[in-house]
PDB file of C-alpha atoms in Angstrom:
ATOM      1  CA  MET X1182      74.661 171.427 132.154  1.00  0.00           C
ATOM      2  CA  SER X1183      74.051 174.188 134.284  1.00  0.00           C
ATOM      3  CA  PHE X1184      70.344 174.899 135.069  1.00  0.00           C
ATOM      4  CA  ALA X1185      68.719 177.411 137.227  1.00  0.00           C
ATOM      5  CA  ALA X1186      65.712 176.979 139.159  1.00  0.00           C
ATOM      6  CA  PRO X1187      62.797 178.171 136.602  1.00  0.00           C
ATOM      7  CA  SER X1188      62.355 181.900 137.926  1.00  0.00           C
ATOM      8  CA  LEU X1189      59.268 184.170 137.987  1.00  0.00           C
ATOM      9  CA  GLY X1190      61.532 187.175 137.277  1.00  0.00           C
ATOM     10  CA  SER X1191      64.636 189.050 139.181  1.00  0.00           C
ATOM     11  CA  VAL X1192      65.376 190.124 142.721  1.00  0.00           C
ATOM     12  CA  GLY X1193      67.266 193.324 142.846  1.00  0.00           C
ATOM     13  CA  GLY X1194      68.328 193.232 139.374  1.00  0.00           C
ATOM     14  CA  ARG X1195      69.581 189.700 139.619  1.00  0.00           C
ATOM     15  CA  SER X1196      67.839 186.384 137.836  1.00  0.00           C
ATOM     16  CA  ALA X1197      66.491 184.898 140.946  1.00  0.00           C
ATOM     17  CA  GLY X1198      67.775 181.368 141.761  1.00  0.00           C
ATOM     18  CA  ARG X1199      70.827 179.030 142.501  1.00  0.00           C
ATOM     19  CA  ALA X1200      72.669 177.853 138.960  1.00  0.00           C
ATOM     20  CA  PHE X1201      72.944 174.294 139.382  1.00  0.00           C
ATOM     21  CA  GLU X1202      75.830 172.363 137.457  1.00  0.00           C
ATOM     22  CA  PHE X1203      74.106 168.688 137.240  1.00  0.00           C
ATOM     23  CA  GLY X1204      76.543 165.844 135.829  1.00  0.00           C
ATOM     24  CA  ARG X1205      76.943 163.045 133.169  1.00  0.00           C
ATOM     25  CA  THR X1206      73.542 162.079 131.963  1.00  0.00           C
ATOM     26  CA  TYR X1207      73.510 158.007 131.124  1.00  0.00           C
ATOM     27  CA  VAL X1208      70.888 156.690 128.393  1.00  0.00           C
ATOM     28  CA  VAL X1209      70.022 153.045 127.994  1.00  0.00           C
ATOM     29  CA  ARG X1210      68.146 152.940 124.378  1.00  0.00           C
ATOM     30  CA  PRO X1211      65.280 150.301 123.740  1.00  0.00           C
ATOM     31  CA  LYS X1212      65.859 147.026 122.559  1.00  0.00           C
ATOM     32  CA  GLY X1213      62.699 147.008 120.964  1.00  0.00           C
ATOM     33  CA  LYS X1214      60.190 149.300 119.584  1.00  0.00           C
ATOM     34  CA  HIS X1215      60.882 152.650 121.464  1.00  0.00           C
ATOM     35  CA  GLN X1216      57.109 153.684 123.022  1.00  0.00           C
ATOM     36  CA  ALA X1217      58.196 155.227 126.174  1.00  0.00           C
ATOM     37  CA  THR X1218      60.626 157.395 127.439  1.00  0.00           C
ATOM     38  CA  ILE X1219      61.532 157.375 131.387  1.00  0.00           C
ATOM     39  CA  VAL X1220      63.841 159.818 133.476  1.00  0.00           C
ATOM     40  CA  TRP X1221      65.179 157.854 136.163  1.00  0.00           C
ATOM     41  CA  LEU X1222      66.584 159.493 139.095  1.00  0.00           C
ATOM     42  CA  HIS X1223      69.428 158.124 141.430  1.00  0.00           C
ATOM     43  CA  GLY X1224      69.274 158.571 145.391  1.00  0.00           C
ATOM     44  CA  LEU X1225      71.907 160.750 147.487  1.00  0.00           C
ATOM     45  CA  GLY X1226      75.462 160.356 146.491  1.00  0.00           C
ATOM     46  CA  ASP X1227      75.225 158.068 143.658  1.00  0.00           C
ATOM     47  CA  ASN X1228      74.853 159.071 140.135  1.00  0.00           C
ATOM     48  CA  GLY X1229      73.459 158.144 136.878  1.00  0.00           C
ATOM     49  CA  SER X1230      75.588 155.143 135.798  1.00  0.00           C
ATOM     50  CA  SER X1231      74.922 152.781 138.439  1.00  0.00           C
ATOM     51  CA  TRP X1232      71.075 153.017 137.977  1.00  0.00           C
ATOM     52  CA  SER X1233      71.748 152.704 134.034  1.00  0.00           C
ATOM     53  CA  GLN X1234      73.743 149.197 134.194  1.00  0.00           C
ATOM     54  CA  LEU X1235      70.308 148.103 136.600  1.00  0.00           C
ATOM     55  CA  LEU X1236      68.049 148.949 133.892  1.00  0.00           C
ATOM     56  CA  GLU X1237      70.086 147.943 131.192  1.00  0.00           C
ATOM     57  CA  THR X1238      69.345 144.393 132.223  1.00  0.00           C
ATOM     58  CA  LEU X1239      65.388 144.513 132.807  1.00  0.00           C
ATOM     59  CA  PRO X1240      63.235 142.650 130.627  1.00  0.00           C
ATOM     60  CA  ILE X1241      61.487 145.612 129.060  1.00  0.00           C
ATOM     61  CA  THR X1242      62.333 146.227 125.514  1.00  0.00           C
ATOM     62  CA  ASN X1243      60.348 149.233 124.613  1.00  0.00           C
ATOM     63  CA  ILE X1244      61.490 151.733 127.107  1.00  0.00           C
ATOM     64  CA  LYS X1245      64.447 154.538 126.831  1.00  0.00           C
ATOM     65  CA  TRP X1246      65.615 155.190 130.181  1.00  0.00           C
ATOM     66  CA  ILE X1247      67.665 158.637 130.356  1.00  0.00           C
ATOM     67  CA  CYS X1248      69.640 158.761 134.004  1.00  0.00           C
ATOM     68  CA  PRO X1249      70.963 162.277 134.984  1.00  0.00           C
ATOM     69  CA  THR X1250      73.543 162.662 137.476  1.00  0.00           C
ATOM     70  CA  ALA X1251      72.685 165.433 140.273  1.00  0.00           C
ATOM     71  CA  PRO X1252      74.600 168.448 141.226  1.00  0.00           C
ATOM     72  CA  THR X1253      77.406 168.413 143.855  1.00  0.00           C
ATOM     73  CA  ARG X1254      76.236 170.824 146.358  1.00  0.00           C
ATOM     74  CA  PRO X1255      76.653 171.054 150.252  1.00  0.00           C
ATOM     75  CA  ILE X1256      73.945 168.923 151.936  1.00  0.00           C
ATOM     76  CA  SER X1257      72.873 169.763 155.213  1.00  0.00           C
ATOM     77  CA  ILE X1258      72.576 166.301 156.505  1.00  0.00           C
ATOM     78  CA  PHE X1259      76.250 165.625 155.943  1.00  0.00           C
ATOM     79  CA  GLY X1260      77.203 168.803 158.006  1.00  0.00           C
ATOM     80  CA  GLY X1261      77.523 170.465 154.799  1.00  0.00           C
ATOM     81  CA  PHE X1262      79.704 167.949 153.278  1.00  0.00           C
ATOM     82  CA  PRO X1263      79.394 168.245 149.425  1.00  0.00           C
ATOM     83  CA  SER X1264      77.811 164.968 147.674  1.00  0.00           C
ATOM     84  CA  THR X1265      75.555 164.454 144.420  1.00  0.00           C
ATOM     85  CA  ALA X1266      72.050 165.615 145.323  1.00  0.00           C
ATOM     86  CA  TRP X1267      68.837 166.599 143.678  1.00  0.00           C
ATOM     87  CA  PHE X1268      67.851 169.140 146.512  1.00  0.00           C
ATOM     88  CA  ASP X1269      69.376 169.747 149.770  1.00  0.00           C
ATOM     89  CA  VAL X1270      67.913 167.724 152.907  1.00  0.00           C
ATOM     90  CA  GLY X1271      68.851 168.590 156.655  1.00  0.00           C
ATOM     91  CA  GLU X1272      66.931 165.764 158.130  1.00  0.00           C
ATOM     92  CA  ILE X1273      64.331 162.939 156.953  1.00  0.00           C
ATOM     93  CA  SER X1274      61.377 163.845 158.668  1.00  0.00           C
ATOM     94  CA  GLU X1275      57.838 164.812 158.512  1.00  0.00           C
ATOM     95  CA  ASP X1276      58.904 168.374 159.650  1.00  0.00           C
ATOM     96  CA  ALA X1277      61.673 169.194 157.776  1.00  0.00           C
ATOM     97  CA  PRO X1278      61.732 172.220 155.605  1.00  0.00           C
ATOM     98  CA  ASP X1279      61.365 171.399 151.848  1.00  0.00           C
ATOM     99  CA  ASP X1280      64.129 173.211 149.609  1.00  0.00           C
ATOM    100  CA  LEU X1281      61.978 174.420 146.974  1.00  0.00           C
ATOM    101  CA  GLU X1282      64.400 176.026 145.052  1.00  0.00           C
ATOM    102  CA  GLY X1283      66.617 172.981 144.724  1.00  0.00           C
ATOM    103  CA  LEU X1284      63.414 170.695 143.786  1.00  0.00           C
ATOM    104  CA  ASP X1285      61.945 172.982 141.136  1.00  0.00           C
ATOM    105  CA  ALA X1286      65.668 173.070 139.513  1.00  0.00           C
ATOM    106  CA  SER X1287      65.852 169.264 139.463  1.00  0.00           C
ATOM    107  CA  ALA X1288      61.699 169.014 137.912  1.00  0.00           C
ATOM    108  CA  ALA X1289      63.100 171.647 135.274  1.00  0.00           C
ATOM    109  CA  HIS X1290      65.934 169.216 134.444  1.00  0.00           C
ATOM    110  CA  VAL X1291      63.799 166.209 134.401  1.00  0.00           C
ATOM    111  CA  ALA X1292      61.418 168.321 131.966  1.00  0.00           C
ATOM    112  CA  ASN X1293      64.502 169.623 129.878  1.00  0.00           C
ATOM    113  CA  LEU X1294      65.669 166.085 129.431  1.00  0.00           C
ATOM    114  CA  LEU X1295      62.141 164.921 127.878  1.00  0.00           C
ATOM    115  CA  SER X1296      61.585 167.973 126.038  1.00  0.00           C
ATOM    116  CA  THR X1297      63.009 166.450 122.880  1.00  0.00           C
ATOM    117  CA  GLU X1298      61.005 163.194 122.854  1.00  0.00           C
ATOM    118  CA  PRO X1299      58.641 162.485 119.695  1.00  0.00           C
ATOM    119  CA  ALA X1300      54.887 163.406 120.262  1.00  0.00           C
ATOM    120  CA  GLU X1301      54.059 159.714 120.306  1.00  0.00           C
ATOM    121  CA  ILE X1302      56.173 158.652 123.074  1.00  0.00           C
ATOM    122  CA  LYS X1303      55.120 158.217 126.803  1.00  0.00           C
ATOM    123  CA  LEU X1304      56.781 160.154 129.294  1.00  0.00           C
ATOM    124  CA  GLY X1305      57.253 159.070 132.859  1.00  0.00           C
ATOM    125  CA  VAL X1306      59.726 159.750 135.951  1.00  0.00           C
ATOM    126  CA  GLY X1307      60.899 157.536 138.380  1.00  0.00           C
ATOM    127  CA  GLY X1308      63.766 157.087 140.792  1.00  0.00           C
ATOM    128  CA  PHE X1309      65.106 155.627 143.923  1.00  0.00           C
ATOM    129  CA  SER X1310      65.279 157.296 147.498  1.00  0.00           C
ATOM    130  CA  MET X1311      66.034 160.890 146.739  1.00  0.00           C
ATOM    131  CA  GLY X1312      65.617 160.273 143.239  1.00  0.00           C
ATOM    132  CA  ALA X1313      62.352 159.031 144.169  1.00  0.00           C
ATOM    133  CA  ALA X1314      61.087 162.203 146.169  1.00  0.00           C
ATOM    134  CA  THR X1315      62.413 164.531 143.282  1.00  0.00           C
ATOM    135  CA  ALA X1316      60.303 161.837 140.732  1.00  0.00           C
ATOM    136  CA  LEU X1317      56.999 162.460 143.053  1.00  0.00           C
ATOM    137  CA  TYR X1318      57.301 166.002 143.126  1.00  0.00           C
ATOM    138  CA  SER X1319      57.944 166.403 139.579  1.00  0.00           C
ATOM    139  CA  ALA X1320      54.546 164.250 139.005  1.00  0.00           C
ATOM    140  CA  SER X1321      53.050 166.833 141.646  1.00  0.00           C
ATOM    141  CA  CYS X1322      54.277 169.609 139.253  1.00  0.00           C
ATOM    142  CA  PHE X1323      52.692 168.147 136.134  1.00  0.00           C
ATOM    143  CA  THR X1324      49.298 167.751 137.944  1.00  0.00           C
ATOM    144  CA  ALA X1325      49.345 171.362 139.267  1.00  0.00           C
ATOM    145  CA  GLY X1326      50.297 172.428 135.830  1.00  0.00           C
ATOM    146  CA  LYS X1327      52.890 174.811 137.422  1.00  0.00           C
ATOM    147  CA  TYR X1328      56.634 174.299 139.627  1.00  0.00           C
ATOM    148  CA  GLY X1329      56.233 175.259 142.926  1.00  0.00           C
ATOM    149  CA  ASN X1330      57.522 178.805 142.427  1.00  0.00           C
ATOM    150  CA  GLY X1331      54.597 179.103 140.145  1.00  0.00           C
ATOM    151  CA  THR X1332      56.181 179.116 136.724  1.00  0.00           C
ATOM    152  CA  ALA X1333      54.367 176.693 133.990  1.00  0.00           C
ATOM    153  CA  TYR X1334      55.596 173.133 133.751  1.00  0.00           C
ATOM    154  CA  PRO X1335      55.944 171.902 130.215  1.00  0.00           C
ATOM    155  CA  ALA X1336      56.181 168.427 130.153  1.00  0.00           C
ATOM    156  CA  ASN X1337      53.441 165.819 129.789  1.00  0.00           C
ATOM    157  CA  LEU X1338      54.107 162.911 132.258  1.00  0.00           C
ATOM    158  CA  SER X1339      51.573 159.714 131.624  1.00  0.00           C
ATOM    159  CA  ALA X1340      53.418 157.726 135.272  1.00  0.00           C
ATOM    160  CA  ALA X1341      55.580 157.784 138.439  1.00  0.00           C
ATOM    161  CA  VAL X1342      57.698 155.396 140.180  1.00  0.00           C
ATOM    162  CA  GLY X1343      59.116 155.761 143.485  1.00  0.00           C
ATOM    163  CA  LEU X1344      60.902 153.472 145.004  1.00  0.00           C
ATOM    164  CA  SER X1345      61.703 154.026 148.989  1.00  0.00           C
ATOM    165  CA  GLY X1346      61.310 157.484 148.992  1.00  0.00           C
ATOM    166  CA  TRP X1347      58.789 160.165 150.324  1.00  0.00           C
ATOM    167  CA  LEU X1348      56.426 162.950 149.001  1.00  0.00           C
ATOM    168  CA  PRO X1349      57.902 166.310 149.369  1.00  0.00           C
ATOM    169  CA  CYS X1350      55.926 169.523 150.093  1.00  0.00           C
ATOM    170  CA  SER X1351      53.122 166.956 151.136  1.00  0.00           C
ATOM    171  CA  LYS X1352      51.792 169.648 153.564  1.00  0.00           C
ATOM    172  CA  THR X1353      50.882 172.110 150.577  1.00  0.00           C
ATOM    173  CA  LEU X1354      49.818 169.381 147.679  1.00  0.00           C
ATOM    174  CA  SER X1355      46.187 169.909 148.402  1.00  0.00           C
ATOM    175  CA  ASN X1356      46.520 173.865 147.973  1.00  0.00           C
ATOM    176  CA  ARG X1357      48.525 173.575 144.970  1.00  0.00           C
ATOM    177  CA  LEU X1358      45.609 171.374 143.195  1.00  0.00           C
ATOM    178  CA  GLN X1359      42.589 173.518 145.109  1.00  0.00           C
ATOM    179  CA  GLY X1360      40.381 175.355 142.810  1.00  0.00           C
ATOM    180  CA  ILE X1361      42.082 174.263 139.389  1.00  0.00           C
ATOM    181  CA  ASP X1362      39.642 171.808 137.855  1.00  0.00           C
ATOM    182  CA  GLU X1363      42.178 170.366 135.474  1.00  0.00           C
ATOM    183  CA  ALA X1364      44.545 169.819 138.174  1.00  0.00           C
ATOM    184  CA  ARG X1365      42.058 167.420 139.729  1.00  0.00           C
ATOM    185  CA  ARG X1366      41.517 165.627 136.922  1.00  0.00           C
ATOM    186  CA  ARG X1367      45.182 165.363 135.982  1.00  0.00           C
ATOM    187  CA  ALA X1368      45.233 163.951 139.466  1.00  0.00           C
ATOM    188  CA  GLN X1369      42.473 161.749 139.320  1.00  0.00           C
ATOM    189  CA  SER X1370      43.876 159.585 136.166  1.00  0.00           C
ATOM    190  CA  PHE X1371      47.702 159.759 136.859  1.00  0.00           C
ATOM    191  CA  PRO X1372      49.155 156.471 137.590  1.00  0.00           C
ATOM    192  CA  VAL X1373      51.889 156.569 140.518  1.00  0.00           C
ATOM    193  CA  LEU X1374      53.518 153.267 141.898  1.00  0.00           C
ATOM    194  CA  LEU X1375      55.134 153.118 145.094  1.00  0.00           C
ATOM    195  CA  CYS X1376      57.278 150.701 146.564  1.00  0.00           C
ATOM    196  CA  HIS X1377      58.909 150.469 149.972  1.00  0.00           C
ATOM    197  CA  GLY X1378      60.877 147.806 152.150  1.00  0.00           C
ATOM    198  CA  LYS X1379      59.704 147.285 155.692  1.00  0.00           C
ATOM    199  CA  GLY X1380      63.171 147.000 157.114  1.00  0.00           C
ATOM    200  CA  ASP X1381      64.224 150.408 155.420  1.00  0.00           C
ATOM    201  CA  ASP X1382      66.541 152.068 158.117  1.00  0.00           C
ATOM    202  CA  VAL X1383      66.910 155.086 155.932  1.00  0.00           C
ATOM    203  CA  VAL X1384      63.935 156.347 154.938  1.00  0.00           C
ATOM    204  CA  PRO X1385      61.508 154.749 157.110  1.00  0.00           C
ATOM    205  CA  TYR X1386      58.411 152.788 155.672  1.00  0.00           C
ATOM    206  CA  LYS X1387      56.007 154.835 157.367  1.00  0.00           C
ATOM    207  CA  PHE X1388      57.443 157.666 154.647  1.00  0.00           C
ATOM    208  CA  GLY X1389      56.471 155.656 151.961  1.00  0.00           C
ATOM    209  CA  GLU X1390      52.985 154.657 153.210  1.00  0.00           C
ATOM    210  CA  LYS X1391      52.238 158.272 154.555  1.00  0.00           C
ATOM    211  CA  SER X1392      53.181 158.772 150.825  1.00  0.00           C
ATOM    212  CA  SER X1393      50.752 157.397 149.530  1.00  0.00           C
ATOM    213  CA  GLU X1394      48.041 158.200 151.701  1.00  0.00           C
ATOM    214  CA  CYS X1395      48.874 161.771 151.115  1.00  0.00           C
ATOM    215  CA  LEU X1396      48.373 161.246 147.710  1.00  0.00           C
ATOM    216  CA  ASN X1397      45.165 159.494 147.826  1.00  0.00           C
ATOM    217  CA  SER X1398      43.456 162.152 149.826  1.00  0.00           C
ATOM    218  CA  THR X1399      44.439 165.197 147.254  1.00  0.00           C
ATOM    219  CA  GLY X1400      42.462 163.393 144.717  1.00  0.00           C
ATOM    220  CA  PHE X1401      45.308 160.777 142.973  1.00  0.00           C
ATOM    221  CA  GLY X1402      43.049 158.112 141.838  1.00  0.00           C
ATOM    222  CA  ASP X1403      45.718 155.776 140.526  1.00  0.00           C
ATOM    223  CA  VAL X1404      48.094 155.190 143.236  1.00  0.00           C
ATOM    224  CA  THR X1405      49.370 151.770 143.754  1.00  0.00           C
ATOM    225  CA  PHE X1406      51.586 150.867 147.230  1.00  0.00           C
ATOM    226  CA  LYS X1407      53.596 147.645 147.583  1.00  0.00           C
ATOM    227  CA  ALA X1408      55.116 146.954 150.853  1.00  0.00           C
ATOM    228  CA  TYR X1409      58.537 144.059 150.836  1.00  0.00           C
ATOM    229  CA  ASN X1410      58.689 142.592 154.264  1.00  0.00           C
ATOM    230  CA  GLY X1411      62.524 142.492 155.195  1.00  0.00           C
ATOM    231  CA  LEU X1412      63.392 144.967 152.703  1.00  0.00           C
ATOM    232  CA  GLY X1413      66.328 147.665 153.416  1.00  0.00           C
ATOM    233  CA  HIS X1414      67.206 150.589 151.613  1.00  0.00           C
ATOM    234  CA  TYR X1415      67.740 148.950 148.574  1.00  0.00           C
ATOM    235  CA  THR X1416      66.213 147.264 145.395  1.00  0.00           C
ATOM    236  CA  ILE X1417      65.497 143.654 144.750  1.00  0.00           C
ATOM    237  CA  PRO X1418      64.536 141.870 141.413  1.00  0.00           C
ATOM    238  CA  GLU X1419      61.085 141.019 142.423  1.00  0.00           C
ATOM    239  CA  GLU X1420      60.824 144.949 142.892  1.00  0.00           C
ATOM    240  CA  MET X1421      62.087 145.568 139.778  1.00  0.00           C
ATOM    241  CA  ASP X1422      59.988 143.140 138.194  1.00  0.00           C
ATOM    242  CA  GLU X1423      56.713 144.539 139.749  1.00  0.00           C
ATOM    243  CA  VAL X1424      57.957 148.313 137.952  1.00  0.00           C
ATOM    244  CA  CYS X1425      58.454 146.252 134.748  1.00  0.00           C
ATOM    245  CA  ALA X1426      55.010 144.673 134.790  1.00  0.00           C
ATOM    246  CA  TRP X1427      53.072 148.037 136.226  1.00  0.00           C
ATOM    247  CA  LEU X1428      54.840 150.199 133.620  1.00  0.00           C
ATOM    248  CA  THR X1429      54.187 147.881 130.955  1.00  0.00           C
ATOM    249  CA  SER X1430      50.160 148.047 131.842  1.00  0.00           C
ATOM    250  CA  LYS X1431      50.121 151.576 132.440  1.00  0.00           C
ATOM    251  CA  LEU X1432      51.765 152.689 129.556  1.00  0.00           C
ATOM    252  CA  GLY X1433      49.966 150.182 127.519  1.00  0.00           C
ATOM    253  CA  LEU X1434      53.612 148.439 126.017  1.00  0.00           C
ATOM    254  CA  GLU X1435      52.996 146.315 123.912  1.00  0.00           C
ATOM    255  CA  GLY X1436      55.036 143.354 126.168  1.00  0.00           C
ATOM    256  CA  LYS X1437      58.137 143.436 128.224  1.00  0.00           C
ATOM    257  CA  THR X1438      60.199 140.337 127.545  1.00  0.00           C
ATOM    258  CA  ALA X1439      62.667 140.130 124.982  1.00  0.00           C
TER     259      ALA X1439
END
């Protein structure tokens, strides 16, 4: 599926924004009554299939999981070598520039995947590593009511989960929410779960910790941060159990066990 970054118009007679070719989407159907749909985003170089297989094994029965595959694009951190990625990344550091166009296109892809869900279904977004970063960026677009480029954000999200990730555009988040009462209200009540391993050697633990602090300081009133001693850049059953329990509670699901 081709998806351009949501555009505010055209530049020089051409539509602004690169077109991104997203890969295959994998869907895990709920084993019980369908109450929530969550788009789950994989990490750099991965695809939707691997996470769909893991999510299929979870004891939570009311969630439909949608696991898309990111576009294959040249990645700066790999010296321009192509890889599946939700946005370009040059380095994992606090001062690294954010690929706003790539982030907006991926957030728009997430919103598009959720656009056909029935009105009574709760909607959420989550992910691992770069997927977690994209999920948190989507949450910031929802609370601000618009993408980074100013176009209106259409999805009505109810929760976001980020494992071993970071918050993109953290320095501008406060400005995006400033002066918009509705945005402040949304941030105050929007639930976010962040989990990070203290032994993470790919996305350092401090990035997860600082992302949590940034969300709290900009008015997000329901942020849960879970640290895991000895956990590297991967997930473990204990962490996924935490995700299931948290989603069941925050989304008001009828129970997580089959």
